């Protein structure tokens, strides 16, 4: 990366037109140098001169400015390669923090990270029925933030951005959750504004599966992959569509709502926002468990009360242990999933499909699905289990918070 | 568009890294000015100064350079708005030509256009069985080019670029047609190299449906739409996936191969490159005609020989005229198509779906499909008939040829 004039710098999104005032140029140089330092952390001033293509005096002035903002620390002398040992600089990752939130159907999970994206502390709570109303959720988020800040011995004022994942169709531009069938009474909820008012912190909201896809791309199974599908199987079923290095949201923010896709051999139904989709009913956690109970009842009669209580992932574990009936259930889910992946692949031909979510990231499901896809001569993308599991959306939230807060570091 | 240094110019793709030599800067200014002139054709030198942000002497020098290359014509004095009347400049659209080719299952169609994209002449021929071999097709293309050049009173040397559409999965980077089930023996055909060797003209190859999508975006039903699906129904069934203003090809160049998608209620089959897909068998032209014959035989007995010969579009016409049985056929095709659009929309949530191809662009099919989609609360994109019909791929080929030849104008 070289930059000598404003025109070669990538501006953070939302910054609008190119600045022209000299003070802005200083900001731009400082921001560019800060980015280089964060990429090559720690490094010397001479490294920054070399990496940026800026003059030594310009770099010195910008570094002094960054030090005055407490964004850069001087570590003293580094190792010499002959001459005078260079002064090493380090990005002060504790200058601020960012937060991530996942609003699930039954619980709220939160995470606080430093400016390197390192998780500092986490907090989670089960929802009561009443706590799931939008206003109550915002209050819980505020509460969680305060607890995490206390835990990390910092103050709420140092939290620069918060990204919230919601289990529903979300307009990222307006910050409104349009619908979330798994959360009662969540329709057209202006979540971003509500969270910002409640906490005083700048916020971003997006669909939880989209955040999980971002997380997998940032530090998970899709690292380095620019075109992939992330399919989440848990209580809900949905996909994050990642193309050319970023999320594809769709014209009505509902790209990836594959929980409503038709299942082979079942009659199609009209799609309704407030009902669960056919794919979700078939291979969401509850659907898999229902199929297991049906199969158990038919094959092993009544004396199966303990087995019937198994959760989807436990049934998959049983299949790994060699249980024939459990293996049938894996096959049932893998077949429906493989059919869905084929149809999506005929449209998008992705390089990789990541299976995630509490149920979807089970390795046995991944193995069986890939085996079924291998029967095809094409439309058989590589299938990988999520490496972040149910934490993926929290990592995605951290990633988006870091991007969003970058421009504000120099405020 | 303003440009004062090299860094703010969009380089044509394929030009590699930024040039730094002064001669290159002149090229860049000239190319930028040429683009402005083509957008605002005709206009004055003063207009170019204003639009470009370059100094008057720089513009004068670049215009002189462009005139020396025969790319710009001086039209003499324009209308005065008070002072000295401005000299009007015009882009010389006849300085060169571009060609487009569509290799169909049964015929070859070609088009020659000037540098404004205006079609100058066309040529088409039916294939004999032997003429469909790759080498013979290239010879036919060469023949057609010569005929068109003669017709347009120009020479082959003035054809700057040729874009060829093939009915199969095509690697655009290597220029190889990987497979084309509707053309016997077309496997791994290095079509671009073959065409370039045969004709001596720089070539681009792509899938025909992808070219049709480009055509609809350039000057058809998708004009101004940056995210849409183009679905072609003809002999074959396929889609062009257009996202963020350009084609999405997929990891293995097979994005949009929806002819292989499963049809509701029919058993899924493993996907094989060399067999026709389920969706194509159901609602490709032949599939629709077979369903019509089946229905005719059942409902109206044997005495239907004339009716049984109807082509798909004629059956659709009959439905418009009120024939009950023909209306059932429209409904049959529309239902399968609507199901397919729903599944694609659950993945991509496009703004618009364009229905094209010889069968697909029939307005009655569009109306019926949109009506079926309207039952859904979401996944119901706007559906439009192609306005370019079976010419769409030729227009797309012209568009790609114009883009590809732009950089070569200054050679």
PDB file of N, CA, C and O in Angstrom, chain A residues 7 227 241 243-244 246-248 250-257 260-261 264 268 270-273 339 343-344 346-349 351 375-379, chain B residues 7 227 241 243-244 246-248 250-257 260-261 264 268 270-273 339 343-344 346-349 351 375-378:
ATOM      1  N   UNK A   7      -6.008  10.817  -3.117  1.00  0.00           N
ATOM      2  CA  UNK A   7      -6.815  10.063  -4.072  1.00  0.00           C
ATOM      3  C   UNK A   7      -6.580   8.556  -4.047  1.00  0.00           C
ATOM      4  O   UNK A   7      -7.405   7.807  -4.522  1.00  0.00           O
ATOM      5  N   UNK A 227     -16.081 -16.053  -2.197  1.00  0.00           N
ATOM      6  CA  UNK A 227     -17.428 -16.437  -2.635  1.00  0.00           C
ATOM      7  C   UNK A 227     -17.841 -17.713  -1.913  1.00  0.00           C
ATOM      8  O   UNK A 227     -17.323 -18.783  -2.227  1.00  0.00           O
ATOM      9  N   UNK A 241     -25.156 -15.065   2.308  1.00  0.00           N
ATOM     10  CA  UNK A 241     -24.642 -15.142   0.932  1.00  0.00           C
ATOM     11  C   UNK A 241     -23.467 -14.176   0.826  1.00  0.00           C
ATOM     12  O   UNK A 241     -23.631 -12.965   0.931  1.00  0.00           O
ATOM     13  N   UNK A 243     -20.473 -12.823  -1.443  1.00  0.00           N
ATOM     14  CA  UNK A 243     -20.008 -12.773  -2.827  1.00  0.00           C
ATOM     15  C   UNK A 243     -19.009 -11.653  -3.022  1.00  0.00           C
ATOM     16  O   UNK A 243     -19.210 -10.545  -2.519  1.00  0.00           O
ATOM     17  N   UNK A 244     -17.953 -11.941  -3.768  1.00  0.00           N
ATOM     18  CA  UNK A 244     -16.922 -10.943  -4.049  1.00  0.00           C
ATOM     19  C   UNK A 244     -16.459 -10.236  -2.779  1.00  0.00           C
ATOM     20  O   UNK A 244     -16.348  -9.004  -2.733  1.00  0.00           O
ATOM     21  N   UNK A 246     -17.925  -9.730   0.083  1.00  0.00           N
ATOM     22  CA  UNK A 246     -18.828  -9.137   1.064  1.00  0.00           C
ATOM     23  C   UNK A 246     -20.235  -9.719   1.010  1.00  0.00           C
ATOM     24  O   UNK A 246     -20.582 -10.437   0.092  1.00  0.00           O
ATOM     25  N   UNK A 247     -21.034  -9.383   2.024  1.00  0.00           N
ATOM     26  CA  UNK A 247     -22.386  -9.913   2.120  1.00  0.00           C
ATOM     27  C   UNK A 247     -23.256  -9.422   0.975  1.00  0.00           C
ATOM     28  O   UNK A 247     -23.148  -8.273   0.551  1.00  0.00           O
ATOM     29  N   UNK A 248     -24.132 -10.304   0.520  1.00  0.00           N
ATOM     30  CA  UNK A 248     -25.171  -9.899  -0.430  1.00  0.00           C
ATOM     31  C   UNK A 248     -26.496  -9.895   0.345  1.00  0.00           C
ATOM     32  O   UNK A 248     -26.931 -10.943   0.831  1.00  0.00           O
ATOM     33  N   UNK A 250     -29.588  -8.451  -0.786  1.00  0.00           N
ATOM     34  CA  UNK A 250     -30.808  -8.545  -1.583  1.00  0.00           C
ATOM     35  C   UNK A 250     -31.607  -7.261  -1.590  1.00  0.00           C
ATOM     36  O   UNK A 250     -31.388  -6.368  -0.775  1.00  0.00           O
ATOM     37  N   UNK A 251     -32.547  -7.192  -2.541  1.00  0.00           N
ATOM     38  CA  UNK A 251     -33.320  -5.964  -2.765  1.00  0.00           C
ATOM     39  C   UNK A 251     -34.246  -5.648  -1.593  1.00  0.00           C
ATOM     40  O   UNK A 251     -34.569  -4.489  -1.337  1.00  0.00           O
ATOM     41  N   UNK A 252     -34.700  -6.688  -0.883  1.00  0.00           N
ATOM     42  CA  UNK A 252     -35.614  -6.482   0.254  1.00  0.00           C
ATOM     43  C   UNK A 252     -35.013  -7.039   1.539  1.00  0.00           C
ATOM     44  O   UNK A 252     -35.724  -7.419   2.442  1.00  0.00           O
ATOM     45  N   UNK A 253     -33.693  -7.110   1.591  1.00  0.00           N
ATOM     46  CA  UNK A 253     -32.951  -7.576   2.763  1.00  0.00           C
ATOM     47  C   UNK A 253     -33.255  -9.026   3.107  1.00  0.00           C
ATOM     48  O   UNK A 253     -32.995  -9.455   4.208  1.00  0.00           O
ATOM     49  N   UNK A 254     -33.800  -9.793   2.161  1.00  0.00           N
ATOM     50  CA  UNK A 254     -34.154 -11.167   2.530  1.00  0.00           C
ATOM     51  C   UNK A 254     -33.359 -12.219   1.744  1.00  0.00           C
ATOM     52  O   UNK A 254     -33.779 -13.369   1.657  1.00  0.00           O
ATOM     53  N   UNK A 255     -32.211 -11.840   1.192  1.00  0.00           N
ATOM     54  CA  UNK A 255     -31.343 -12.846   0.577  1.00  0.00           C
ATOM     55  C   UNK A 255     -30.936 -13.859   1.647  1.00  0.00           C
ATOM     56  O   UNK A 255     -30.656 -13.485   2.782  1.00  0.00           O
ATOM     57  N   UNK A 256     -30.951 -15.131   1.297  1.00  0.00           N
ATOM     58  CA  UNK A 256     -30.526 -16.180   2.222  1.00  0.00           C
ATOM     59  C   UNK A 256     -31.633 -16.732   3.113  1.00  0.00           C
ATOM     60  O   UNK A 256     -31.376 -17.561   3.982  1.00  0.00           O
ATOM     61  N   UNK A 257     -32.882 -16.330   2.858  1.00  0.00           N
ATOM     62  CA  UNK A 257     -33.993 -16.830   3.700  1.00  0.00           C
ATOM     63  C   UNK A 257     -34.428 -18.221   3.246  1.00  0.00           C
ATOM     64  O   UNK A 257     -35.603 -18.481   2.970  1.00  0.00           O
ATOM     65  N   UNK A 260     -37.381 -21.008   4.048  1.00  0.00           N
ATOM     66  CA  UNK A 260     -38.680 -21.082   3.373  1.00  0.00           C
ATOM     67  C   UNK A 260     -38.635 -21.889   2.079  1.00  0.00           C
ATOM     68  O   UNK A 260     -39.652 -22.010   1.400  1.00  0.00           O
ATOM     69  N   UNK A 261     -37.463 -22.401   1.717  1.00  0.00           N
ATOM     70  CA  UNK A 261     -37.354 -23.161   0.467  1.00  0.00           C
ATOM     71  C   UNK A 261     -38.180 -24.444   0.564  1.00  0.00           C
ATOM     72  O   UNK A 261     -38.437 -24.959   1.660  1.00  0.00           O
ATOM     73  N   UNK A 264     -37.961 -31.322  -1.322  1.00  0.00           N
ATOM     74  CA  UNK A 264     -38.318 -32.292  -2.369  1.00  0.00           C
ATOM     75  C   UNK A 264     -39.431 -33.223  -1.905  1.00  0.00           C
ATOM     76  O   UNK A 264     -39.348 -33.782  -0.803  1.00  0.00           O
ATOM     77  N   UNK A 268     -45.606 -27.595  -2.191  1.00  0.00           N
ATOM     78  CA  UNK A 268     -45.197 -26.216  -1.928  1.00  0.00           C
ATOM     79  C   UNK A 268     -46.336 -25.416  -1.342  1.00  0.00           C
ATOM     80  O   UNK A 268     -47.491 -25.660  -1.637  1.00  0.00           O
ATOM     81  N   UNK A 270     -47.631 -21.272  -0.192  1.00  0.00           N
ATOM     82  CA  UNK A 270     -47.369 -19.836  -0.339  1.00  0.00           C
ATOM     83  C   UNK A 270     -46.503 -19.394   0.833  1.00  0.00           C
ATOM     84  O   UNK A 270     -46.626 -19.915   1.947  1.00  0.00           O
ATOM     85  N   UNK A 271     -45.610 -18.458   0.615  1.00  0.00           N
ATOM     86  CA  UNK A 271     -44.685 -18.031   1.658  1.00  0.00           C
ATOM     87  C   UNK A 271     -45.304 -16.929   2.505  1.00  0.00           C
ATOM     88  O   UNK A 271     -45.764 -15.913   1.987  1.00  0.00           O
ATOM     89  N   UNK A 272     -45.317 -17.147   3.806  1.00  0.00           N
ATOM     90  CA  UNK A 272     -45.867 -16.144   4.714  1.00  0.00           C
ATOM     91  C   UNK A 272     -44.798 -15.731   5.715  1.00  0.00           C
ATOM     92  O   UNK A 272     -44.125 -16.574   6.303  1.00  0.00           O
ATOM     93  N   UNK A 273     -44.675 -14.422   5.918  1.00  0.00           N
ATOM     94  CA  UNK A 273     -43.637 -13.879   6.789  1.00  0.00           C
ATOM     95  C   UNK A 273     -43.722 -14.467   8.196  1.00  0.00           C
ATOM     96  O   UNK A 273     -42.712 -14.815   8.802  1.00  0.00           O
ATOM     97  N   UNK A 339     -29.860 -31.429  -1.311  1.00  0.00           N
ATOM     98  CA  UNK A 339     -30.754 -30.956  -2.381  1.00  0.00           C
ATOM     99  C   UNK A 339     -30.779 -29.422  -2.406  1.00  0.00           C
ATOM    100  O   UNK A 339     -30.757 -28.802  -3.461  1.00  0.00           O
ATOM    101  N   UNK A 343     -29.454 -26.839  -5.476  1.00  0.00           N
ATOM    102  CA  UNK A 343     -30.237 -25.763  -6.101  1.00  0.00           C
ATOM    103  C   UNK A 343     -29.533 -24.418  -5.975  1.00  0.00           C
ATOM    104  O   UNK A 343     -29.482 -23.642  -6.923  1.00  0.00           O
ATOM    105  N   UNK A 344     -28.982 -24.151  -4.801  1.00  0.00           N
ATOM    106  CA  UNK A 344     -28.270 -22.879  -4.615  1.00  0.00           C
ATOM    107  C   UNK A 344     -27.017 -22.828  -5.497  1.00  0.00           C
ATOM    108  O   UNK A 344     -26.658 -21.780  -6.035  1.00  0.00           O
ATOM    109  N   UNK A 346     -26.578 -24.360  -8.365  1.00  0.00           N
ATOM    110  CA  UNK A 346     -26.939 -24.168  -9.772  1.00  0.00           C
ATOM    111  C   UNK A 346     -27.154 -22.687 -10.065  1.00  0.00           C
ATOM    112  O   UNK A 346     -26.959 -22.229 -11.181  1.00  0.00           O
ATOM    113  N   UNK A 347     -27.522 -21.939  -9.047  1.00  0.00           N
ATOM    114  CA  UNK A 347     -27.655 -20.484  -9.229  1.00  0.00           C
ATOM    115  C   UNK A 347     -26.306 -19.788  -9.083  1.00  0.00           C
ATOM    116  O   UNK A 347     -25.904 -19.006  -9.931  1.00  0.00           O
ATOM    117  N   UNK A 348     -25.571 -20.103  -8.014  1.00  0.00           N
ATOM    118  CA  UNK A 348     -24.398 -19.283  -7.676  1.00  0.00           C
ATOM    119  C   UNK A 348     -23.045 -19.952  -7.889  1.00  0.00           C
ATOM    120  O   UNK A 348     -22.021 -19.259  -7.905  1.00  0.00           O
ATOM    121  N   UNK A 349     -23.001 -21.269  -7.975  1.00  0.00           N
ATOM    122  CA  UNK A 349     -21.731 -21.977  -8.164  1.00  0.00           C
ATOM    123  C   UNK A 349     -20.656 -21.473  -7.196  1.00  0.00           C
ATOM    124  O   UNK A 349     -19.615 -20.979  -7.622  1.00  0.00           O
ATOM    125  N   UNK A 351     -17.638 -21.453  -4.357  1.00  0.00           N
ATOM    126  CA  UNK A 351     -16.422 -22.234  -4.164  1.00  0.00           C
ATOM    127  C   UNK A 351     -16.604 -23.191  -2.980  1.00  0.00           C
ATOM    128  O   UNK A 351     -16.228 -24.351  -3.030  1.00  0.00           O
ATOM    129  N   UNK A 375     -22.105 -37.368  -5.710  1.00  0.00           N
ATOM    130  CA  UNK A 375     -22.747 -38.128  -6.797  1.00  0.00           C
ATOM    131  C   UNK A 375     -22.906 -37.280  -8.051  1.00  0.00           C
ATOM    132  O   UNK A 375     -23.088 -37.804  -9.145  1.00  0.00           O
ATOM    133  N   UNK A 376     -22.913 -35.967  -7.877  1.00  0.00           N
ATOM    134  CA  UNK A 376     -23.087 -35.069  -9.026  1.00  0.00           C
ATOM    135  C   UNK A 376     -21.769 -34.848  -9.747  1.00  0.00           C
ATOM    136  O   UNK A 376     -20.707 -34.882  -9.136  1.00  0.00           O
ATOM    137  N   UNK A 377     -21.866 -34.595 -11.048  1.00  0.00           N
ATOM    138  CA  UNK A 377     -20.663 -34.248 -11.799  1.00  0.00           C
ATOM    139  C   UNK A 377     -20.318 -32.768 -11.631  1.00  0.00           C
ATOM    140  O   UNK A 377     -19.202 -32.356 -11.877  1.00  0.00           O
ATOM    141  N   UNK A 378     -21.308 -31.957 -11.255  1.00  0.00           N
ATOM    142  CA  UNK A 378     -21.053 -30.549 -10.957  1.00  0.00           C
ATOM    143  C   UNK A 378     -22.036 -30.130  -9.872  1.00  0.00           C
ATOM    144  O   UNK A 378     -22.747 -30.973  -9.343  1.00  0.00           O
ATOM    145  N   UNK A 379     -22.051 -28.833  -9.542  1.00  0.00           N
ATOM    146  CA  UNK A 379     -22.884 -28.347  -8.429  1.00  0.00           C
ATOM    147  C   UNK A 379     -22.541 -29.123  -7.158  1.00  0.00           C
ATOM    148  O   UNK A 379     -23.418 -29.570  -6.427  1.00  0.00           O
TER     149      UNK A 379
ATOM    150  N   UNK B   7      -4.272   8.873 -11.022  1.00  0.00           N
ATOM    151  CA  UNK B   7      -4.831   7.985 -10.009  1.00  0.00           C
ATOM    152  C   UNK B   7      -6.352   7.974  -9.965  1.00  0.00           C
ATOM    153  O   UNK B   7      -6.936   7.068  -9.415  1.00  0.00           O
ATOM    154  N   UNK B 227     -29.073  -5.468  -9.937  1.00  0.00           N
ATOM    155  CA  UNK B 227     -29.204  -6.839  -9.414  1.00  0.00           C
ATOM    156  C   UNK B 227     -30.429  -7.495 -10.025  1.00  0.00           C
ATOM    157  O   UNK B 227     -31.554  -7.154  -9.669  1.00  0.00           O
ATOM    158  N   UNK B 241     -26.802 -14.521 -14.009  1.00  0.00           N
ATOM    159  CA  UNK B 241     -26.897 -13.938 -12.669  1.00  0.00           C
ATOM    160  C   UNK B 241     -26.149 -12.612 -12.684  1.00  0.00           C
ATOM    161  O   UNK B 241     -24.926 -12.591 -12.850  1.00  0.00           O
ATOM    162  N   UNK B 243     -25.181  -9.321 -10.668  1.00  0.00           N
ATOM    163  CA  UNK B 243     -25.153  -8.778  -9.303  1.00  0.00           C
ATOM    164  C   UNK B 243     -24.197  -7.593  -9.219  1.00  0.00           C
ATOM    165  O   UNK B 243     -23.092  -7.646  -9.767  1.00  0.00           O
ATOM    166  N   UNK B 244     -24.626  -6.556  -8.505  1.00  0.00           N
ATOM    167  CA  UNK B 244     -23.799  -5.351  -8.342  1.00  0.00           C
ATOM    168  C   UNK B 244     -23.261  -4.855  -9.686  1.00  0.00           C
ATOM    169  O   UNK B 244     -22.070  -4.543  -9.817  1.00  0.00           O
ATOM    170  N   UNK B 246     -22.654  -6.391 -12.510  1.00  0.00           N
ATOM    171  CA  UNK B 246     -21.955  -7.252 -13.464  1.00  0.00           C
ATOM    172  C   UNK B 246     -22.304  -8.728 -13.302  1.00  0.00           C
ATOM    173  O   UNK B 246     -22.929  -9.123 -12.331  1.00  0.00           O
ATOM    174  N   UNK B 247     -21.903  -9.514 -14.283  1.00  0.00           N
ATOM    175  CA  UNK B 247     -22.199 -10.942 -14.275  1.00  0.00           C
ATOM    176  C   UNK B 247     -21.511 -11.647 -13.113  1.00  0.00           C
ATOM    177  O   UNK B 247     -20.375 -11.335 -12.771  1.00  0.00           O
ATOM    178  N   UNK B 248     -22.208 -12.621 -12.567  1.00  0.00           N
ATOM    179  CA  UNK B 248     -21.589 -13.519 -11.592  1.00  0.00           C
ATOM    180  C   UNK B 248     -21.399 -14.869 -12.293  1.00  0.00           C
ATOM    181  O   UNK B 248     -22.385 -15.501 -12.679  1.00  0.00           O
ATOM    182  N   UNK B 250     -19.406 -17.612 -11.095  1.00  0.00           N
ATOM    183  CA  UNK B 250     -19.256 -18.777 -10.237  1.00  0.00           C
ATOM    184  C   UNK B 250     -17.851 -19.358 -10.259  1.00  0.00           C
ATOM    185  O   UNK B 250     -17.052 -19.043 -11.145  1.00  0.00           O
ATOM    186  N   UNK B 251     -17.571 -20.207  -9.280  1.00  0.00           N
ATOM    187  CA  UNK B 251     -16.222 -20.751  -9.089  1.00  0.00           C
ATOM    188  C   UNK B 251     -15.821 -21.685 -10.232  1.00  0.00           C
ATOM    189  O   UNK B 251     -14.638 -21.824 -10.546  1.00  0.00           O
ATOM    190  N   UNK B 252     -16.792 -22.335 -10.858  1.00  0.00           N
ATOM    191  CA  UNK B 252     -16.502 -23.261 -11.954  1.00  0.00           C
ATOM    192  C   UNK B 252     -17.227 -22.845 -13.230  1.00  0.00           C
ATOM    193  O   UNK B 252     -17.543 -23.677 -14.073  1.00  0.00           O
ATOM    194  N   UNK B 253     -17.519 -21.548 -13.321  1.00  0.00           N
ATOM    195  CA  UNK B 253     -18.165 -20.967 -14.506  1.00  0.00           C
ATOM    196  C   UNK B 253     -19.550 -21.516 -14.739  1.00  0.00           C
ATOM    197  O   UNK B 253     -20.084 -21.410 -15.829  1.00  0.00           O
ATOM    198  N   UNK B 254     -20.167 -22.137 -13.749  1.00  0.00           N
ATOM    199  CA  UNK B 254     -21.476 -22.736 -14.002  1.00  0.00           C
ATOM    200  C   UNK B 254     -22.601 -22.088 -13.206  1.00  0.00           C
ATOM    201  O   UNK B 254     -23.663 -22.683 -13.033  1.00  0.00           O
ATOM    202  N   UNK B 255     -22.397 -20.857 -12.741  1.00  0.00           N
ATOM    203  CA  UNK B 255     -23.512 -20.140 -12.115  1.00  0.00           C
ATOM    204  C   UNK B 255     -24.624 -19.978 -13.143  1.00  0.00           C
ATOM    205  O   UNK B 255     -24.356 -19.710 -14.314  1.00  0.00           O
ATOM    206  N   UNK B 256     -25.863 -20.160 -12.708  1.00  0.00           N
ATOM    207  CA  UNK B 256     -27.011 -19.976 -13.595  1.00  0.00           C
ATOM    208  C   UNK B 256     -27.417 -21.209 -14.382  1.00  0.00           C
ATOM    209  O   UNK B 256     -28.317 -21.143 -15.215  1.00  0.00           O
ATOM    210  N   UNK B 257     -26.784 -22.354 -14.098  1.00  0.00           N
ATOM    211  CA  UNK B 257     -27.136 -23.588 -14.836  1.00  0.00           C
ATOM    212  C   UNK B 257     -28.410 -24.210 -14.277  1.00  0.00           C
ATOM    213  O   UNK B 257     -28.456 -25.404 -13.932  1.00  0.00           O
ATOM    214  N   UNK B 260     -30.684 -27.626 -14.780  1.00  0.00           N
ATOM    215  CA  UNK B 260     -30.504 -28.874 -14.030  1.00  0.00           C
ATOM    216  C   UNK B 260     -31.238 -28.887 -12.684  1.00  0.00           C
ATOM    217  O   UNK B 260     -31.152 -29.853 -11.943  1.00  0.00           O
ATOM    218  N   UNK B 261     -31.932 -27.800 -12.368  1.00  0.00           N
ATOM    219  CA  UNK B 261     -32.633 -27.743 -11.078  1.00  0.00           C
ATOM    220  C   UNK B 261     -33.768 -28.770 -11.062  1.00  0.00           C
ATOM    221  O   UNK B 261     -34.280 -29.170 -12.110  1.00  0.00           O
ATOM    222  N   UNK B 264     -40.457 -29.601  -8.761  1.00  0.00           N
ATOM    223  CA  UNK B 264     -41.303 -30.058  -7.652  1.00  0.00           C
ATOM    224  C   UNK B 264     -42.064 -31.318  -8.020  1.00  0.00           C
ATOM    225  O   UNK B 264     -42.671 -31.368  -9.096  1.00  0.00           O
ATOM    226  N   UNK B 268     -35.463 -36.434  -7.741  1.00  0.00           N
ATOM    227  CA  UNK B 268     -34.187 -35.818  -8.100  1.00  0.00           C
ATOM    228  C   UNK B 268     -33.241 -36.842  -8.681  1.00  0.00           C
ATOM    229  O   UNK B 268     -33.269 -38.006  -8.306  1.00  0.00           O
ATOM    230  N   UNK B 270     -28.999 -37.520 -10.007  1.00  0.00           N
ATOM    231  CA  UNK B 270     -27.632 -37.007  -9.961  1.00  0.00           C
ATOM    232  C   UNK B 270     -27.404 -36.160 -11.211  1.00  0.00           C
ATOM    233  O   UNK B 270     -27.966 -36.436 -12.275  1.00  0.00           O
ATOM    234  N   UNK B 271     -26.607 -35.094 -11.077  1.00  0.00           N
ATOM    235  CA  UNK B 271     -26.402 -34.180 -12.188  1.00  0.00           C
ATOM    236  C   UNK B 271     -25.259 -34.667 -13.069  1.00  0.00           C
ATOM    237  O   UNK B 271     -24.164 -34.926 -12.588  1.00  0.00           O
ATOM    238  N   UNK B 272     -25.534 -34.790 -14.354  1.00  0.00           N
ATOM    239  CA  UNK B 272     -24.512 -35.222 -15.297  1.00  0.00           C
ATOM    240  C   UNK B 272     -24.338 -34.167 -16.371  1.00  0.00           C
ATOM    241  O   UNK B 272     -25.316 -33.682 -16.941  1.00  0.00           O
ATOM    242  N   UNK B 273     -23.081 -33.848 -16.657  1.00  0.00           N
ATOM    243  CA  UNK B 273     -22.764 -32.792 -17.603  1.00  0.00           C
ATOM    244  C   UNK B 273     -23.393 -33.058 -18.965  1.00  0.00           C
ATOM    245  O   UNK B 273     -23.931 -32.157 -19.610  1.00  0.00           O
ATOM    246  N   UNK B 339     -41.948 -21.634  -9.195  1.00  0.00           N
ATOM    247  CA  UNK B 339     -41.275 -22.375  -8.110  1.00  0.00           C
ATOM    248  C   UNK B 339     -39.770 -22.138  -8.171  1.00  0.00           C
ATOM    249  O   UNK B 339     -39.107 -21.944  -7.144  1.00  0.00           O
ATOM    250  N   UNK B 343     -37.290 -20.221  -5.339  1.00  0.00           N
ATOM    251  CA  UNK B 343     -36.077 -20.777  -4.741  1.00  0.00           C
ATOM    252  C   UNK B 343     -34.873 -19.870  -4.983  1.00  0.00           C
ATOM    253  O   UNK B 343     -34.060 -19.634  -4.077  1.00  0.00           O
ATOM    254  N   UNK B 344     -34.754 -19.345  -6.197  1.00  0.00           N
ATOM    255  CA  UNK B 344     -33.635 -18.448  -6.485  1.00  0.00           C
ATOM    256  C   UNK B 344     -33.749 -17.149  -5.676  1.00  0.00           C
ATOM    257  O   UNK B 344     -32.747 -16.591  -5.228  1.00  0.00           O
ATOM    258  N   UNK B 346     -35.179 -16.793  -2.748  1.00  0.00           N
ATOM    259  CA  UNK B 346     -34.871 -17.032  -1.341  1.00  0.00           C
ATOM    260  C   UNK B 346     -33.359 -16.976  -1.129  1.00  0.00           C
ATOM    261  O   UNK B 346     -32.885 -16.650  -0.050  1.00  0.00           O
ATOM    262  N   UNK B 347     -32.593 -17.282  -2.157  1.00  0.00           N
ATOM    263  CA  UNK B 347     -31.141 -17.157  -2.053  1.00  0.00           C
ATOM    264  C   UNK B 347     -30.687 -15.722  -2.311  1.00  0.00           C
ATOM    265  O   UNK B 347     -29.946 -15.153  -1.520  1.00  0.00           O
ATOM    266  N   UNK B 348     -31.179 -15.122  -3.398  1.00  0.00           N
ATOM    267  CA  UNK B 348     -30.582 -13.851  -3.852  1.00  0.00           C
ATOM    268  C   UNK B 348     -31.455 -12.619  -3.667  1.00  0.00           C
ATOM    269  O   UNK B 348     -30.951 -11.491  -3.724  1.00  0.00           O
ATOM    270  N   UNK B 349     -32.766 -12.797  -3.500  1.00  0.00           N
ATOM    271  CA  UNK B 349     -33.670 -11.653  -3.339  1.00  0.00           C
ATOM    272  C   UNK B 349     -33.401 -10.567  -4.388  1.00  0.00           C
ATOM    273  O   UNK B 349     -33.079  -9.425  -4.059  1.00  0.00           O
ATOM    274  N   UNK B 351     -34.020  -7.757  -7.381  1.00  0.00           N
ATOM    275  CA  UNK B 351     -35.008  -6.698  -7.579  1.00  0.00           C
ATOM    276  C   UNK B 351     -35.971  -7.100  -8.705  1.00  0.00           C
ATOM    277  O   UNK B 351     -37.177  -6.916  -8.597  1.00  0.00           O
ATOM    278  N   UNK B 375     -48.869 -14.715  -4.862  1.00  0.00           N
ATOM    279  CA  UNK B 375     -49.448 -15.402  -3.693  1.00  0.00           C
ATOM    280  C   UNK B 375     -48.521 -15.350  -2.483  1.00  0.00           C
ATOM    281  O   UNK B 375     -48.945 -15.563  -1.350  1.00  0.00           O
ATOM    282  N   UNK B 376     -47.248 -15.144  -2.738  1.00  0.00           N
ATOM    283  CA  UNK B 376     -46.280 -15.099  -1.633  1.00  0.00           C
ATOM    284  C   UNK B 376     -46.247 -13.720  -0.990  1.00  0.00           C
ATOM    285  O   UNK B 376     -46.480 -12.714  -1.651  1.00  0.00           O
ATOM    286  N   UNK B 377     -45.922 -13.700   0.292  1.00  0.00           N
ATOM    287  CA  UNK B 377     -45.747 -12.407   0.962  1.00  0.00           C
ATOM    288  C   UNK B 377     -44.359 -11.831   0.688  1.00  0.00           C
ATOM    289  O   UNK B 377     -44.128 -10.657   0.845  1.00  0.00           O
ATOM    290  N   UNK B 378     -43.410 -12.696   0.312  1.00  0.00           N
ATOM    291  CA  UNK B 378     -42.080 -12.220  -0.081  1.00  0.00           C
ATOM    292  C   UNK B 378     -41.548 -13.187  -1.151  1.00  0.00           C
ATOM    293  O   UNK B 378     -42.281 -14.070  -1.582  1.00  0.00           O
TER     294      UNK B 378
END
